[in-house]
Short mmCIF file of C-alpha atoms and ligand atoms in Angstrom, two decimals:
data_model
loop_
_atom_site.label_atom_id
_atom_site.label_comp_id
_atom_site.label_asym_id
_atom_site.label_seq_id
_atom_site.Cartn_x
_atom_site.Cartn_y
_atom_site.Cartn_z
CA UNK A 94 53.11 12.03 -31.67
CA UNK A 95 56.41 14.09 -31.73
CA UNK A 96 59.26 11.18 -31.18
CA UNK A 97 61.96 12.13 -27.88
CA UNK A 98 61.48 12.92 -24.91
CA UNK A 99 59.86 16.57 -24.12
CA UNK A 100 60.50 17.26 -20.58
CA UNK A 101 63.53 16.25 -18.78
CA UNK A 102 63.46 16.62 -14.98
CA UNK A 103 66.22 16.47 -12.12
CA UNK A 104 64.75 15.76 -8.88
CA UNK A 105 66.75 16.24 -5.44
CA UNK A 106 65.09 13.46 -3.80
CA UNK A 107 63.21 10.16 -4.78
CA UNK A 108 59.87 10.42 -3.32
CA UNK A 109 59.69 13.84 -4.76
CA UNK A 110 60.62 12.73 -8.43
CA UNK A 111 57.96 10.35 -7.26
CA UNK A 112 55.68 13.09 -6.86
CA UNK A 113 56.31 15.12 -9.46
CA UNK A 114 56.04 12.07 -12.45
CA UNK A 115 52.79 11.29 -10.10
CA UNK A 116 51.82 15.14 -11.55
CA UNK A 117 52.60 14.95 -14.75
CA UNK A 118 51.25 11.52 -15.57
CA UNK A 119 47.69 13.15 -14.76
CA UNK A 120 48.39 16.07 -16.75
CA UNK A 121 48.37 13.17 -19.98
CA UNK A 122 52.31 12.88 -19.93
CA UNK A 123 53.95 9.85 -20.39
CA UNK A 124 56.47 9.44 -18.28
CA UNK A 125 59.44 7.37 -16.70
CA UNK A 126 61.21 7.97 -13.44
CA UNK A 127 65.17 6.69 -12.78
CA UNK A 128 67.15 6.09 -10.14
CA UNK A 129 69.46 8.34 -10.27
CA UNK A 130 71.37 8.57 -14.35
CA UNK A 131 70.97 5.74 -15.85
CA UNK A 132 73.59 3.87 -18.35
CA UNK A 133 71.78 3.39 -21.62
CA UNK A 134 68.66 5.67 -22.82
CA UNK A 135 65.59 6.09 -21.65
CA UNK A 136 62.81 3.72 -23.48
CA UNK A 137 60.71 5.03 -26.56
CA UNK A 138 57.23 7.05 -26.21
CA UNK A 139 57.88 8.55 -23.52
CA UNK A 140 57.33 12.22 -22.96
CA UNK A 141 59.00 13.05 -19.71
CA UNK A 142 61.75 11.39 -17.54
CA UNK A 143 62.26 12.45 -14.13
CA UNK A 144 65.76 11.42 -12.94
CA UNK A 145 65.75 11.00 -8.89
CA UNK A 146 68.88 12.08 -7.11
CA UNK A 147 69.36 12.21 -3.66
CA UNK A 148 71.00 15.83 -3.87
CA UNK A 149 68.81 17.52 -1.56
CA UNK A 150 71.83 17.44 1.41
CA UNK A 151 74.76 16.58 0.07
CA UNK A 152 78.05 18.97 -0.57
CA UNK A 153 77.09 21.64 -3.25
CA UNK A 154 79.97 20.02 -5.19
CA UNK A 155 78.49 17.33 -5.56
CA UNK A 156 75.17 17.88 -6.08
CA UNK A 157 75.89 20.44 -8.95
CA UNK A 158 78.32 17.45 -10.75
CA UNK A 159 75.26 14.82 -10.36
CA UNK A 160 72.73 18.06 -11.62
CA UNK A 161 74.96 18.12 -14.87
CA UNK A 162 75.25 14.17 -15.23
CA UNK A 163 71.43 14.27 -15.22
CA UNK A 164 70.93 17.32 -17.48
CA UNK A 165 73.66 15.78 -20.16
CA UNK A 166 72.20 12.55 -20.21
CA UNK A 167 68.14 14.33 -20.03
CA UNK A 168 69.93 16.35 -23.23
CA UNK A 169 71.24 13.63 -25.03
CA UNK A 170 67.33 11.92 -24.54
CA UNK A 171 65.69 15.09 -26.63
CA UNK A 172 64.54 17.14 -23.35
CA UNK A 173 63.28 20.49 -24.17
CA UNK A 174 63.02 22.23 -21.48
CA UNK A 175 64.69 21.15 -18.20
CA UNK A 176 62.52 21.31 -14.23
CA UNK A 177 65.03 20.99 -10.95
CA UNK A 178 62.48 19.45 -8.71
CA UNK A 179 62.94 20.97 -5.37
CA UNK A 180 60.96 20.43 -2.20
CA UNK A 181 57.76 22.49 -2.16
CA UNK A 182 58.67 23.75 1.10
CA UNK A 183 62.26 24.79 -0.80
CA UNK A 184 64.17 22.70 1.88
CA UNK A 185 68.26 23.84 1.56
CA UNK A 186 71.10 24.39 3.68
CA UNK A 187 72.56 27.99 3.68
CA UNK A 188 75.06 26.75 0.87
CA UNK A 189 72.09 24.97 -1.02
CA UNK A 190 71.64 23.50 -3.23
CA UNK A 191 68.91 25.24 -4.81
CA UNK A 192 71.11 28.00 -5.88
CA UNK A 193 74.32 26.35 -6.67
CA UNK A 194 72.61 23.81 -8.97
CA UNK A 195 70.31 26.24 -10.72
CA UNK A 196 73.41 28.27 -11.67
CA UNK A 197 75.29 25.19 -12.61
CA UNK A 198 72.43 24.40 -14.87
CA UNK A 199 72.16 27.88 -16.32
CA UNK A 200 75.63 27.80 -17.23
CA UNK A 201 75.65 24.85 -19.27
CA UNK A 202 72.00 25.43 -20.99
CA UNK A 203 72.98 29.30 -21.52
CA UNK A 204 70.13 30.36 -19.31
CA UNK A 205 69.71 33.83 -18.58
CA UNK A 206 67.00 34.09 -16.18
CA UNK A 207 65.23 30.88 -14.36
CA UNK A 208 61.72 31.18 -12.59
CA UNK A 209 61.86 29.55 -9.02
CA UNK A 210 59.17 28.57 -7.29
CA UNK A 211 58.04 25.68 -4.92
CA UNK A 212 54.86 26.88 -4.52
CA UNK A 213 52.15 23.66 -4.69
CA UNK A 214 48.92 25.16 -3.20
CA UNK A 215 47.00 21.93 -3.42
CA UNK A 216 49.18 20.81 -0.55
CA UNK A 217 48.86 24.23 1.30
CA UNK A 218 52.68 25.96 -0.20
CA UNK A 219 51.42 29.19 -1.39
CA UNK A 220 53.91 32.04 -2.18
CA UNK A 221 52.89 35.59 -1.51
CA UNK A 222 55.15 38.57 -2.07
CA UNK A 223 58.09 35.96 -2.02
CA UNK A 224 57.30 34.67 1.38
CA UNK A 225 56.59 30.67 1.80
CA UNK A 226 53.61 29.44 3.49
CA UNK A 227 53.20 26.31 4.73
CA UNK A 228 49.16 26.37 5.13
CA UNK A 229 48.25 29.30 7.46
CA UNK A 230 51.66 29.47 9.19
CA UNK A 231 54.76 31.42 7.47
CA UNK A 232 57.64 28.84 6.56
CA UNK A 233 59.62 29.67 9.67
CA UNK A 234 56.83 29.15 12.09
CA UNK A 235 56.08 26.19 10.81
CA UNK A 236 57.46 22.36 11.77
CA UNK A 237 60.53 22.80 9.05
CA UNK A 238 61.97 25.27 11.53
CA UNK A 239 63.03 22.21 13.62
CA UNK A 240 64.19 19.72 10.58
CA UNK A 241 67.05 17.89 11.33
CA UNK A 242 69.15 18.59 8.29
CA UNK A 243 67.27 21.75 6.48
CA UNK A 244 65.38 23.72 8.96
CA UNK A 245 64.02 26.79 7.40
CA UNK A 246 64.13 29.90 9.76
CA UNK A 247 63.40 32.39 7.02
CA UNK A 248 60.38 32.61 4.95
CA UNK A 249 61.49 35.20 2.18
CA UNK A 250 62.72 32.94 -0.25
CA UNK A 251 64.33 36.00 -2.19
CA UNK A 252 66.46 36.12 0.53
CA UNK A 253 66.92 32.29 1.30
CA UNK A 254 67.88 31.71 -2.47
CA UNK A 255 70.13 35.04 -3.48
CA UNK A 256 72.37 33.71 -0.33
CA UNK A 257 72.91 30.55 -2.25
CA UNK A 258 73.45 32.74 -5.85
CA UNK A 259 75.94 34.30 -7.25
CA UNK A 260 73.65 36.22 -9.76
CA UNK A 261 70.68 38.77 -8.19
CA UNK A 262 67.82 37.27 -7.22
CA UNK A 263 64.19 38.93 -8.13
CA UNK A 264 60.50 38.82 -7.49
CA UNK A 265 57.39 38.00 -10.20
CA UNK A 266 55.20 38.97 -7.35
CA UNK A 267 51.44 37.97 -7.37
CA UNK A 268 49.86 41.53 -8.52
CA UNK A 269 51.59 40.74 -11.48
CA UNK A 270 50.83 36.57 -11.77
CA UNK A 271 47.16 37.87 -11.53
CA UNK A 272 47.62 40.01 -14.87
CA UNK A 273 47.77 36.62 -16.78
CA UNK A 274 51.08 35.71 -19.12
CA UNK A 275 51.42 38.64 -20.89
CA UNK A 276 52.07 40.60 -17.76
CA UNK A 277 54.58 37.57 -16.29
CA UNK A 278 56.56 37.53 -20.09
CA UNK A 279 57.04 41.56 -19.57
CA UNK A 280 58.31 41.53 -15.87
CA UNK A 281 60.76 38.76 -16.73
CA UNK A 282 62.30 41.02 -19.53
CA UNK A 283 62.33 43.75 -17.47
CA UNK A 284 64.03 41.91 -14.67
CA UNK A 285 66.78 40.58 -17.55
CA UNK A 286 67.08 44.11 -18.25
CA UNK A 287 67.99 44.91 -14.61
CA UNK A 288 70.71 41.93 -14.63
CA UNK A 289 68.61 39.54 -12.34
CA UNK A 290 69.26 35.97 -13.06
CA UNK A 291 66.60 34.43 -11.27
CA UNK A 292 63.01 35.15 -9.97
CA UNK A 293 61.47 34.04 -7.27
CA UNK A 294 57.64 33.93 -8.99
CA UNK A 295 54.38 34.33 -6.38
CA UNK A 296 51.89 31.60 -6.28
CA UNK A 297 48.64 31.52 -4.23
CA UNK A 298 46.26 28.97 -6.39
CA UNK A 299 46.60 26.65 -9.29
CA UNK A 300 44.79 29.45 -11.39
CA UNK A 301 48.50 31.56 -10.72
CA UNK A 302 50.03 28.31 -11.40
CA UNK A 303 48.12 28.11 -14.73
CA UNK A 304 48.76 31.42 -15.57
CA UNK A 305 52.49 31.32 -15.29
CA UNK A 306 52.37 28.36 -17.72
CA UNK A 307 52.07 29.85 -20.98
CA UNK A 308 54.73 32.54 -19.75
CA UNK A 309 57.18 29.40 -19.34
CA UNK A 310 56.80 27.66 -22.84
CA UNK A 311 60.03 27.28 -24.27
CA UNK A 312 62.27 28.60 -20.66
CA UNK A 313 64.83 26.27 -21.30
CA UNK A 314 64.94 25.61 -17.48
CA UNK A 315 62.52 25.89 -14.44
CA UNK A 316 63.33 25.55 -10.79
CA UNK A 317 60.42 24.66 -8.98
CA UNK A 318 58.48 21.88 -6.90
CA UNK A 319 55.65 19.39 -8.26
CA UNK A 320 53.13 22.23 -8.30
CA UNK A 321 54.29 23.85 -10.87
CA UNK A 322 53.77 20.79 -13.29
CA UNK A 323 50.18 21.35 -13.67
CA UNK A 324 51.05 24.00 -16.11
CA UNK A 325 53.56 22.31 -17.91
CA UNK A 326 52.11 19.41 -20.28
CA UNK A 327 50.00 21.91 -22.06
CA UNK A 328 52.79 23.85 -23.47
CA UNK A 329 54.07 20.82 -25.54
CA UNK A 330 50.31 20.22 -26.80
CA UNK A 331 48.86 17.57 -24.32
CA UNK A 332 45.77 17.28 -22.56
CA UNK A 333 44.54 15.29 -19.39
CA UNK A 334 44.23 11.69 -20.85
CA UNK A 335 43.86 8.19 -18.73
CA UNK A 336 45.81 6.89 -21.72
CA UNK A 337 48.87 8.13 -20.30
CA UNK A 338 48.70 6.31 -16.84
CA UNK A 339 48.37 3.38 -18.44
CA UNK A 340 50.85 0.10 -17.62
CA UNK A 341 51.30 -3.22 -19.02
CA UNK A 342 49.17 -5.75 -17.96
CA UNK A 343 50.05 -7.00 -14.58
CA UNK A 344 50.22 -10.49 -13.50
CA UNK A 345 52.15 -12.69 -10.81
CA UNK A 346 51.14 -13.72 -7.40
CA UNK A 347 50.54 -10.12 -4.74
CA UNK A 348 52.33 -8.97 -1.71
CA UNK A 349 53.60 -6.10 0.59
CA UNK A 350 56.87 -5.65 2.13
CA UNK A 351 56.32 -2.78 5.13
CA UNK A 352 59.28 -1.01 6.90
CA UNK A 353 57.27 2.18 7.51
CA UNK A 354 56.24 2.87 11.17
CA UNK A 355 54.18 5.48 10.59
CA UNK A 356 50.78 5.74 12.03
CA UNK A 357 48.89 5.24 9.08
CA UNK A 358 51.18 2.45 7.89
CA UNK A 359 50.52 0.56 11.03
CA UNK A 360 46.58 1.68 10.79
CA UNK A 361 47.01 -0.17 6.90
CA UNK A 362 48.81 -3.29 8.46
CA UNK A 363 45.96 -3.70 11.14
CA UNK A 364 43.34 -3.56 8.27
CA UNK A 365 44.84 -5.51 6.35
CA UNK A 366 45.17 -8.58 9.01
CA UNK A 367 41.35 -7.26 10.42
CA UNK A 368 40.39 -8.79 6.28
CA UNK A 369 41.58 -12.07 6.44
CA UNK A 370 45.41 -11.12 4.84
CA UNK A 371 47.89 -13.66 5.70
CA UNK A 372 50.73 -11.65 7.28
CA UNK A 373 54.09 -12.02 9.10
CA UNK A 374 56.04 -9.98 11.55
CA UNK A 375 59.54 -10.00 11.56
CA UNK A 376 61.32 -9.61 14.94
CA UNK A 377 64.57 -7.52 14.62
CA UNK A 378 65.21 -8.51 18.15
CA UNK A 379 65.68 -12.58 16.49
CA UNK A 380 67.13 -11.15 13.18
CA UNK A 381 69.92 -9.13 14.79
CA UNK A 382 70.00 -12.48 17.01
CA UNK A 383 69.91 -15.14 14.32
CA UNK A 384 69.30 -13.48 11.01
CA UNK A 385 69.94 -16.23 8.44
CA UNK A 386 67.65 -18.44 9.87
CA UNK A 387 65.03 -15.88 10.96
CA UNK A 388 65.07 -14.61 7.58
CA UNK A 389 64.74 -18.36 5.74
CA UNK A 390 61.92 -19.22 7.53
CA UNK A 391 59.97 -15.96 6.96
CA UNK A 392 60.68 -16.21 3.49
CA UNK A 393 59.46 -19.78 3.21
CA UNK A 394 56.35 -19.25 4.57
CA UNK A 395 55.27 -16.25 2.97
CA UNK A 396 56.17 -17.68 -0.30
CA UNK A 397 54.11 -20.86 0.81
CA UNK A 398 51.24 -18.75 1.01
CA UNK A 399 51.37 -16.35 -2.13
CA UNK A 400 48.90 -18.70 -3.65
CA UNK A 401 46.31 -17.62 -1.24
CA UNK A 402 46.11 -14.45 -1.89
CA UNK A 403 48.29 -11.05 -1.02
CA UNK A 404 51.03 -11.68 1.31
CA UNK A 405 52.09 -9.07 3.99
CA UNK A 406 55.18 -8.80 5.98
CA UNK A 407 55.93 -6.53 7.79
CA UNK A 408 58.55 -5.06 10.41
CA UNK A 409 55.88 -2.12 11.13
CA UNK A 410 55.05 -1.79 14.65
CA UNK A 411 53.86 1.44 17.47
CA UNK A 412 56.18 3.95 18.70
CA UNK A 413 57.16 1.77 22.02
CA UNK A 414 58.17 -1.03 20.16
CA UNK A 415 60.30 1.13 17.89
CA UNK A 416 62.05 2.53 20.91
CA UNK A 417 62.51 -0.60 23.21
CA UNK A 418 63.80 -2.24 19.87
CA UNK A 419 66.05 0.76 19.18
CA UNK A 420 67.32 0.83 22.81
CA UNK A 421 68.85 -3.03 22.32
CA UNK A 422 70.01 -2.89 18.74
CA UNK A 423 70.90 1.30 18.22
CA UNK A 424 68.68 3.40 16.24
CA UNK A 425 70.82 3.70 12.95
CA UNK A 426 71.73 -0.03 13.23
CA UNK A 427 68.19 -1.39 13.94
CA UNK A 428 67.21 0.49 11.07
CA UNK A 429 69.83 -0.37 8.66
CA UNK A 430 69.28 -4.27 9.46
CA UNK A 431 65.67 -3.92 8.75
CA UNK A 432 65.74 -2.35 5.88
CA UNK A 433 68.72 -4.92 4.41
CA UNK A 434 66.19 -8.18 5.56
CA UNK A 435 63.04 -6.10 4.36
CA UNK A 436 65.01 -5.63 0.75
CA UNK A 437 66.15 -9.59 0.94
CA UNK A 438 62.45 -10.59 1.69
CA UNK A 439 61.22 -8.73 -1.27
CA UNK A 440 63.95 -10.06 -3.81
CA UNK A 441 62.78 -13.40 -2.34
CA UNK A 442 59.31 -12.63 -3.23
CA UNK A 443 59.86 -11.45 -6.40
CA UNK A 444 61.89 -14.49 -7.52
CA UNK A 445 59.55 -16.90 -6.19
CA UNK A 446 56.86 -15.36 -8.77
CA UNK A 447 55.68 -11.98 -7.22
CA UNK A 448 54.56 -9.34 -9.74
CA UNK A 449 52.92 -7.14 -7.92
CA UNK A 450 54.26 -5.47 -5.28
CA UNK A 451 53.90 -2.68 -2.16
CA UNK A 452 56.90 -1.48 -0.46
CA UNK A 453 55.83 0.93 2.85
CA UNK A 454 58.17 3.30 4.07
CA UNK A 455 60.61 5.75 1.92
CA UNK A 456 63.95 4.62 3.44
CA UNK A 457 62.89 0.69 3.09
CA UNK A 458 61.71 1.46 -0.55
CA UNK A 459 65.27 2.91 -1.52
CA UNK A 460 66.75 -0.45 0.16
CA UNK A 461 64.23 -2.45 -1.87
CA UNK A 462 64.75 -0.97 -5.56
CA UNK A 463 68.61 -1.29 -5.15
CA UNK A 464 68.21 -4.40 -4.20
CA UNK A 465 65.57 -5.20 -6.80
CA UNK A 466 68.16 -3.70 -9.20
CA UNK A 467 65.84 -1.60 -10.75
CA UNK A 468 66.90 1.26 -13.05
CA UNK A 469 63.53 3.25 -14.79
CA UNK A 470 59.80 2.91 -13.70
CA UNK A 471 57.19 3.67 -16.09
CA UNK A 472 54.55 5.80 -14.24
CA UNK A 473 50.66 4.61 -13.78
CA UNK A 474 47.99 5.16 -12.30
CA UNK A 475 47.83 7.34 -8.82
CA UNK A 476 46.15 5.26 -6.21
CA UNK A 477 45.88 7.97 -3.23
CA UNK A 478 46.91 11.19 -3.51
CA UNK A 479 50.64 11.21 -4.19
CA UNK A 480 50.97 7.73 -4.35
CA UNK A 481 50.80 5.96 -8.22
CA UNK A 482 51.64 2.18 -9.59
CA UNK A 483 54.52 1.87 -11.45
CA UNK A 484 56.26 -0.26 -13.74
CA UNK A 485 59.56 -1.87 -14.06
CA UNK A 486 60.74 -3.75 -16.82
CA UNK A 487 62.10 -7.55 -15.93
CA UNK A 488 65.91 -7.16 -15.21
CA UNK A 489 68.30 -9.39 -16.26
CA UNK A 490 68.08 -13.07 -14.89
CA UNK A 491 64.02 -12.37 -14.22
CA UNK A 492 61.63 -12.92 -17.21
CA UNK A 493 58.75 -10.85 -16.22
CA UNK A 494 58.11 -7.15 -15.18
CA UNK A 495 57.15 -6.12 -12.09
CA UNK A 496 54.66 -3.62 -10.49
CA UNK A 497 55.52 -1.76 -7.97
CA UNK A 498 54.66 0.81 -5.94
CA UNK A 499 56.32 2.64 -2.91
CA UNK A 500 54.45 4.53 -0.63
CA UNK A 501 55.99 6.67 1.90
CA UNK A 502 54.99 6.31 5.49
CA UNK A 503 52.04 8.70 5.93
CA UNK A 504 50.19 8.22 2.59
CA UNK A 505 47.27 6.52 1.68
CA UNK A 506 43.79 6.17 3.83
CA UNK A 507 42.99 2.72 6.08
CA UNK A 508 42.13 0.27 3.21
CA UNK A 509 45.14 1.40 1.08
CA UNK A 510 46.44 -1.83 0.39
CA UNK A 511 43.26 -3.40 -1.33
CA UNK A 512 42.79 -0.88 -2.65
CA UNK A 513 46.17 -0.74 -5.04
CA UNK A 514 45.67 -4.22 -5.86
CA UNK A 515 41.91 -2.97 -6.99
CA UNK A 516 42.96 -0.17 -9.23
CA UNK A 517 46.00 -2.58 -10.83
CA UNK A 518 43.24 -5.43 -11.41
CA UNK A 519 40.84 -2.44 -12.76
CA UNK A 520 43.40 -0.99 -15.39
CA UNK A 521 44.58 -5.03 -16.30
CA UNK A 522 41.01 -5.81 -16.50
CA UNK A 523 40.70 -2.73 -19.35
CA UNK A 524 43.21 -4.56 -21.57
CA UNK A 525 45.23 -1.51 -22.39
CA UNK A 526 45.66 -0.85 -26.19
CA UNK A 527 49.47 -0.68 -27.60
CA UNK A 528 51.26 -2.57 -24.78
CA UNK A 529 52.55 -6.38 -24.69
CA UNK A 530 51.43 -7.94 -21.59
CA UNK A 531 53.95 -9.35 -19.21
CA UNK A 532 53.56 -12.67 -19.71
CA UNK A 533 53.66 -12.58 -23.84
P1 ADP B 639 58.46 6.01 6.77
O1 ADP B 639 58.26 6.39 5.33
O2 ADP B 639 57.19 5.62 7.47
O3 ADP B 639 59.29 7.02 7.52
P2 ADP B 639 60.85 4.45 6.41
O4 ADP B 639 61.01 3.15 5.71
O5 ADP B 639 61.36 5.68 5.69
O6 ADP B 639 59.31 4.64 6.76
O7 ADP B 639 61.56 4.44 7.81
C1 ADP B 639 61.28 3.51 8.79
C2 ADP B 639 62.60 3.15 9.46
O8 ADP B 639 62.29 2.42 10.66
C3 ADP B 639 63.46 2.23 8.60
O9 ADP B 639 64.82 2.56 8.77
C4 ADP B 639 63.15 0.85 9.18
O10 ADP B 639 64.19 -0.08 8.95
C5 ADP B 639 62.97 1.18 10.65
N1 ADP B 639 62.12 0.19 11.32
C6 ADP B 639 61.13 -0.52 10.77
N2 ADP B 639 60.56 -1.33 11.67
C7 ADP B 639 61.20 -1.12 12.83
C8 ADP B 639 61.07 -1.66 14.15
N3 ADP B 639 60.14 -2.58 14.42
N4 ADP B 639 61.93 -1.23 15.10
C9 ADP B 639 62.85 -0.29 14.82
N5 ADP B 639 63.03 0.27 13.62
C10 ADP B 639 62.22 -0.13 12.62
#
């Protein structure tokens, strides 16, 4: 096993670093996510580290000076060869960032020309002749035309990106991608030739995904979403392998702290009680009222019954109840509060012996791991599509690791919380090989 890390990945949001170390880890690498650049190295035997930023919205400034914190400290670890994670539907204002950190990134890896493509067909983002589809529907007729910070009104992402570039943008277009490798290596020296810096490369199917691979070994940088990472592992010389998604030995009492509304959230938290789970509500109306007190006794009795079995508690609740409590408290503040007691309730949990643990929502799992303090999670096993266990090491002033795993609002099918604990007590049961369990 070659020693340093292989891959080094900057992703411009959390859940999709998420999603993109959820890719890799099935492709047989082993691999660590951060939150955001951490201070000391990343751990040993690892192949890839995907370092989440939360660059997708921010000034270009900034996002290109957090891009090159990432890449130094990715460099520094070994990396080879370098992905920017974007959004597979290649979500940017007109100043970026896509472009403005790819450049950045070029400049400091002496790049000449970088492949960029978000296309991810097992989740319906093909690219054809440059243009994004989201399923059947072009980009632009599709729901990111109306996104609040990033809506996408123009599907020809040769056009969408060379707005953001200073250097020309091209097209590997899929005539081409269907020739095989051979055919992709020629058109991107002929487009150096021409002075393009970039290219926008055409995507329909994993096969085009899988074809472009082998083109890409040794690119010292790739713009692209998680699609693309099917293709990747092989280059360095790994295979597929369950070995990879494997995590210490888990242990410590169960629970789940849910902030998500979403309708499959709430169809999880009614499942969940419909089995016989002891759960709790929390009222923001009495927190925002009371919150101290509120809080103490929530936390006492859900710790009270850890011993039972998985705890639940939960803020999630239907659409009306979201907007009468929104209507007292303000949207942005109802939300803020519930996130902060959500966070407190799960560092409760965790100190009181929890070590395994399901966070629901993406906003209340970014208040949760800064509150948890956590730094790097080792990447397991996916439990629903998108979704995977991971694995913390203990911080300081806690003496065992936890596992964790964050689902954002619409993942994960009816019985999804059984069924993580199931595929945690399933991979603990298999008494991994080459790990120290927790509680050694
Ligand atoms: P999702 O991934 O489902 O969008 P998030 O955690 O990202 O979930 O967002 C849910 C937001 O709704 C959070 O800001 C959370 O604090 C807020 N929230 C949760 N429960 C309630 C509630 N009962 N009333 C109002 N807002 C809520």
């Amino acid at each position: 096993m070659v020693a340093g890390v292989l891959l080094g990945c900057i992703a411009d949001d959390f859940t999709g670093a998420t999603d993109l170390a959820n890719t890799l880890v099935r492709g047989g690498m082993r691999v660590v996510q951060t939150i955001g650049v951490p201070q000391r190295p990343p751990s040993e035997n690892i192949d890839a580290v995907v370092v989440a930023l939360k660059s997708r919205t921010i000034e270009p400034e900034q996002a290109v000076a957090q891009s090159l914190h990432a890449l130094r400290w990715l460099r520094a670890a070994g990396a080879r060869q370098i992905v920017f994670k974007i959004c597979s539907t290649f979500d940017s204002t007109p100043r970026g960032n896509i472009g403005p950190v790819t450049e950045a990134l070029m400049d400091e890896l002496g790049c000449d020309l970088v492949i960029a493509t978000p296309a991810f067909p097992d989740n319906g983002r093909t690219v054809f002749r440059g243009h994004l589809f989201v399923g059947d529907q072009l980009l632009s007729d599709s729901s990111m035309r109306d996104h609040p910070l990033t809506p996408m009104t123009d599907s020809n992402l040769v056009r969408v990106l060379q707005a953001q570039c200073r250097r020309r943008v091209g097209l590997i277009d899929y005539r081409c991608v269907a020739q095989g490798a051979d055919s992709i290596r020629a058109r991107m020296a002929s487009l150096r030739e021409e002075g393009f810096g970039l290219a926008v490369l055409d995507a329909v199917s994993n096969d085009d995904l899988m074809r472009a691979g082998p083109a890409l070994r040794g690119a010292p940088l790739l713009t692209s979403g998680s699609g693309l990472a099917i293709a990747l592992p092989a280059n360095f010389g790994i295979a597929a392998s369950e070995q990879a998604a494997v995590l210490p030995r888990a242990s410590g009492a169960a629970a789940i702290v849910s902030g998500s509304c979403s309708v499959a959230t709430q169809k999880q938290v009614a499942h969940f009680q419909r089995l016989g789970g002891r759960a709790f509500a929390i009222d923001p109306i009495a927190i925002a009222a009371d919150g101290d007190s509120v809080l103490i006794k929530i936390i006492d009795r859900s710790v009270a019954a850890l011993s039972s079995g998985p705890v639940l508690v939960y803020s999630t609740a239907t659409a009306d109840q979201v907007a009468a409590t929104q209507a007292r408290l303000g949207t942005n503040a109802a939300g803020a509060m519930i996130e902060q007691a959500l966070a407190r309730i799960a560092v409760a949990l965790v100190e009181s012996g929890v070590g395994r643990l399901i966070v629901a929502g993406g906003e209340t799992s970014g208040a949760c791991v800064q509150a948890l303090a956590l730094q790097e999670l080792r990447i397991g096993p996916q439990i629903d599509v998108g979704v995977p266990w991971c694995h913390a090491e203990p911080v300081a002033g806690r003496s065992q690791g936890l596992h964790l795993c964050l689902k954002s609002g619409n993942f994960g099918g009816e019985d999804f919380f059984s069924r993580a604990f199931a595929v945690l007590d399933a991979q603990s049961r298999a008494e991994p090989a080459g790990f120290m369990h927790d509680a050694d």
